[in-house]
Amino acid sequence: MKRVIVANRGAVARRVIRALRVLGIESVAVYSEADRDLPYLREADQAVLIGPASAAQSYLNGATLLRVARESGADALHPGYGFLSENADFAQAVEDAGLVFVGPSPRWIRMLGHKTQARAAMRALGMPMAPSSEVLGADLDAVRQAAQSLGYPVLIKPASGGGGIGMIPIAGPQDIEPGWERARLIAERSFGGSDLYLEKLLQDPRHVEFQFLADRHGQVRCLHERDCSTQRRHQKVVEEAPAPGLDRAALDDMASRLERMLAGLGYDVIGTVEMLYTPESGFSFLEVNTRLQVEHAVTEQATGVDLVCAQLRLAAGERMQEVLPRVPSLTGHAMQARIYAEDPVRFLPSPGVLQEFSPPELPGVRVETGYAAGCRVSSHYDPMLAKVIVNAATRDAAVSLLKTALAQFRIEGVKTNIPFVLQVLDDPAFRAGRVSTGMVDRILKDAHAAAHAA
């Protein structure tokens, strides 16, 4: 692997370019007209314009990306996360063009990227999971019957895609018709397919995910877990490692179990198995993300492993013994907050020019961003500005350090969600480690009630 197309934008593009530089591999960045001023383009060995601002005409245009790869002499392509990273047809086209796709083999993206197929595969291997339906069509009577069989509340979920997009909770039969139509439209717009299914909705579970690396020779390593329970409407807000308040033996046992399963399948390169957890039912399988995760830096800080460098080396065919001879231990506590250009009250995107953009510079603090002062935050893409990651000796110290870092992050020209994140970090339940997927909604509900009572 000598030259890699970085087929993404923003923080992840910059992150991949940095890893390529560490490995002595040339990078070819691509950019749309809206992104021509982003700072990481100057950090790449080459930068190539691929189209107008519209993602469909630029970052989602597989034919253009392959043409740039051919013309630049690249021998590999890193898809980052989002966009085409979990598109099995694109991954296959990359391989058919004679390039290395820096991710799992297309067959795993195809099988595990479709949630009902992934559930069937993992169920066959004995993985516990919440009850669910098969893919359901347009017959709403059949949907209602399936929901009744599962027992309300249920969750409508797109069979493809991820990131919590298109997931709609259903409390009763009256919610089926509007919920199904809304989920179908979101799935078609976001993932190019309208396959939907139902899953039994667990009440206020924990969201725990396990990070994996795998070579192309049958060896798999689990780099422990991340807790991503702190989320708003299925969108992660704060991620951390290790998972607070859960039994270490139970976590390690699940990690080993998943490691054996993925090795048995022959899974390769990188992936994350997401699980839900309740004290009553234990772990239940949620999905497999066949790519690098937005929250990968949490595991990097907690283990000392450069996941992007490892991903590149494994995709190139190196053996696990050369890349990661043993599972690293967890050191201290790592935590990440996602910073968005959005109104912190109404949670609507806030595009504009970054008149000031000064990330904190503190020991134990890492900031991943694709922006700098003077850059325009476009309405065409996800409004994430940065990820702020901290590592400290204890969880309490990590929370305090993250609060200090966020308070020192100077951003002018757009609204940000930093006040909202600080509100979450100050919540007594969060500070005590009593996190769950319903915690943020409760915080917002309490704040709303207190504002109206004043």
XYZ file of C-alpha atoms in Angstrom, residues 159-427:
269
model
C -32.774 -2.812 7.853
C -29.845 -0.877 6.364
C -27.784 2.041 7.620
C -27.001 3.083 11.157
C -26.472 6.030 13.462
C -29.992 5.744 14.865
C -31.398 7.244 11.668
C -34.987 6.268 10.943
C -35.585 4.497 14.266
C -39.074 5.366 15.505
C -40.627 4.143 18.784
C -44.212 2.922 18.628
C -46.309 2.950 21.794
C -49.479 1.419 20.363
C -51.435 0.464 17.203
C -52.439 4.088 16.559
C -48.784 5.012 15.949
C -48.116 2.359 13.307
C -49.333 4.134 10.164
C -47.634 7.545 10.644
C -44.513 5.945 12.119
C -44.129 3.415 9.305
C -44.499 6.027 6.570
C -42.046 8.375 8.259
C -39.480 5.600 8.763
C -39.870 4.459 5.137
C -39.222 7.954 3.790
C -36.189 8.450 6.052
C -34.746 5.055 5.078
C -35.150 5.737 1.361
C -33.584 9.188 1.654
C -30.729 8.134 3.925
C -29.879 4.602 2.811
C -31.429 4.170 -0.629
C -33.702 1.338 0.547
C -37.010 1.118 2.366
C -36.703 -2.273 4.128
C -38.087 -1.914 7.657
C -38.600 -4.287 10.561
C -39.839 -4.187 14.151
C -37.866 -4.837 17.304
C -39.089 -5.138 20.860
C -38.260 -1.846 22.568
C -36.301 -2.401 25.767
C -37.066 0.136 28.463
C -34.153 2.462 29.253
C -31.283 0.050 28.471
C -27.541 0.648 28.421
C -25.853 0.859 25.000
C -22.524 -0.977 25.104
C -20.373 -1.696 22.051
C -17.316 -3.879 21.532
C -14.463 -2.796 19.216
C -12.790 -5.429 17.028
C -9.763 -5.691 14.797
C -9.240 -8.721 12.577
C -6.665 -9.833 10.044
C -7.375 -11.659 6.801
C -6.004 -14.891 8.255
C -8.597 -15.740 10.921
C -7.267 -13.850 13.947
C -9.560 -11.461 15.842
C -8.868 -9.109 18.745
C -11.472 -7.374 20.889
C -10.239 -4.071 22.293
C -12.761 -4.020 25.125
C -15.976 -2.010 25.242
C -17.287 1.538 24.968
C -20.424 2.793 26.694
C -22.542 4.926 24.356
C -25.683 5.111 26.473
C -25.620 8.907 26.714
C -27.618 9.703 23.597
C -30.433 11.902 22.392
C -32.978 10.376 20.007
C -30.603 7.487 19.256
C -27.766 9.924 18.433
C -24.708 9.492 20.659
C -23.715 12.536 22.720
C -20.992 11.267 25.084
C -19.060 8.005 24.752
C -16.704 6.490 27.287
C -14.486 3.533 28.120
C -14.603 1.484 30.202
C -18.365 1.119 30.719
C -19.148 2.528 34.187
C -20.798 0.362 36.797
C -20.890 -2.914 34.848
C -19.277 -6.133 36.032
C -15.818 -6.466 34.464
C -16.018 -10.257 34.335
C -19.327 -10.097 32.431
C -17.905 -7.555 29.969
C -14.759 -9.610 29.376
C -16.815 -12.772 28.943
C -18.995 -11.118 26.286
C -15.903 -9.742 24.536
C -14.353 -13.217 24.382
C -17.594 -14.724 23.167
C -17.920 -12.184 20.353
C -14.254 -12.624 19.470
C -14.785 -16.366 18.952
C -17.932 -15.766 16.893
C -16.294 -13.289 14.517
C -13.209 -15.468 14.158
C -15.480 -18.399 13.315
C -17.185 -16.351 10.623
C -13.870 -15.229 9.152
C -14.623 -11.546 9.660
C -11.799 -9.185 8.703
C -10.153 -5.763 9.257
C -12.371 -3.687 11.622
C -15.839 -3.615 13.120
C -17.958 -2.925 16.168
C -20.656 -5.106 17.709
C -23.300 -2.984 19.417
C -25.301 -4.436 22.311
C -28.098 -3.345 24.614
C -27.916 -4.232 28.290
C -30.432 -4.321 31.095
C -29.904 -5.852 34.554
C -32.959 -8.061 33.982
C -32.072 -9.500 30.555
C -28.318 -8.968 30.349
C -26.811 -8.325 26.907
C -28.810 -8.472 23.693
C -27.418 -8.061 20.185
C -28.206 -4.820 18.381
C -26.100 -4.584 15.209
C -22.645 -4.790 13.650
C -21.011 -1.647 12.278
C -18.678 -2.736 9.477
C -16.437 0.342 9.565
C -14.413 2.678 11.713
C -16.669 4.315 14.310
C -17.030 8.029 15.061
C -16.143 7.203 18.660
C -13.023 5.139 17.853
C -10.771 7.662 19.639
C -12.276 6.649 22.994
C -10.828 3.159 22.552
C -7.546 4.612 21.274
C -7.162 6.748 24.389
C -8.148 3.912 26.733
C -5.880 1.268 25.144
C -3.070 3.176 23.448
C -3.790 1.453 20.112
C -3.918 3.542 16.912
C -6.995 1.954 15.352
C -6.646 3.712 11.998
C -3.042 2.630 11.532
C -4.024 -0.901 12.557
C -6.968 -0.856 10.148
C -4.701 0.178 7.275
C -2.107 -2.483 8.056
C -4.683 -5.258 8.432
C -6.413 -4.268 5.202
C -3.013 -4.498 3.474
C -2.783 -8.137 4.573
C -0.533 -7.978 7.628
C -1.068 -10.602 10.305
C -2.487 -9.791 13.715
C 0.697 -10.943 15.455
C 2.558 -8.178 13.634
C -0.080 -5.497 14.234
C -1.414 -6.284 17.719
C 0.263 -9.311 19.343
C -1.993 -9.238 22.403
C -5.140 -7.552 23.699
C -4.098 -4.303 25.413
C -5.266 -3.485 28.918
C -7.480 -0.506 29.701
C -5.704 2.490 31.227
C -7.647 5.096 33.191
C -10.906 6.405 31.801
C -11.515 7.939 28.357
C -14.493 10.071 27.360
C -15.608 11.848 24.185
C -18.134 14.600 23.491
C -19.412 15.358 20.001
C -19.581 19.077 19.245
C -22.150 20.147 16.639
C -22.991 23.416 14.940
C -26.543 23.424 16.193
C -28.918 25.344 18.406
C -28.459 23.845 21.922
C -32.158 24.266 22.730
C -34.012 23.442 19.507
C -31.239 21.164 18.143
C -31.476 22.587 14.623
C -28.335 22.919 12.457
C -26.528 26.257 12.661
C -24.458 26.679 9.467
C -22.230 29.694 8.965
C -18.646 30.964 8.974
C -16.423 30.137 11.947
C -15.310 33.623 12.947
C -13.381 32.094 15.835
C -12.446 28.454 16.290
C -9.949 27.829 19.077
C -9.897 24.252 20.428
C -8.637 23.728 23.981
C -4.967 22.831 24.434
C -4.677 20.938 27.706
C -2.779 17.837 28.892
C -4.948 14.741 28.445
C -7.206 16.458 25.888
C -7.382 15.505 22.206
C -9.493 17.330 19.630
C -10.393 15.844 16.249
C -11.748 18.347 13.744
C -11.707 19.168 10.050
C -12.274 22.895 10.606
C -10.313 26.056 11.418
C -11.212 29.710 11.942
C -12.573 31.229 8.739
C -14.048 27.978 7.418
C -17.695 27.771 6.446
C -19.876 25.110 8.064
C -22.044 23.979 5.159
C -25.691 23.000 5.419
C -24.999 20.174 2.948
C -23.351 17.851 5.480
C -23.537 16.571 9.023
C -23.029 19.579 11.354
C -20.374 17.937 13.543
C -17.590 20.445 14.216
C -15.276 18.433 16.402
C -14.842 15.591 18.832
C -13.270 16.405 22.193
C -11.641 13.371 23.798
C -10.083 13.201 27.245
C -8.227 10.564 29.227
C -7.690 10.657 32.980
C -6.906 8.314 35.855
C -10.545 8.030 36.994
C -13.991 8.641 35.568
C -14.572 11.605 37.881
C -11.327 13.160 36.703
C -12.279 12.525 33.061
C -15.636 14.266 33.522
C -13.966 17.264 35.163
C -11.319 17.476 32.439
C -13.940 17.258 29.689
C -15.951 20.060 31.308
C -12.826 22.232 31.510
C -11.948 21.518 27.881
C -15.437 22.360 26.632
C -15.513 25.572 28.665
C -12.244 26.620 26.987
C -13.380 25.766 23.428
C -13.912 29.155 21.743
C -16.323 29.046 18.807
C -17.936 32.123 17.268
C -20.066 32.517 14.144
C -22.308 29.493 14.705
C -24.295 28.172 17.638
C -23.026 24.959 19.222
C -24.343 22.211 21.482
C -21.621 22.793 24.102
C -24.092 24.228 26.675
C -26.233 21.121 26.250
C -23.255 18.761 26.688
C -22.161 20.625 29.834
C -25.708 20.262 31.162
C -25.460 16.485 30.655
C -22.019 16.279 32.281
C -23.357 18.129 35.350
C -26.329 15.800 35.812
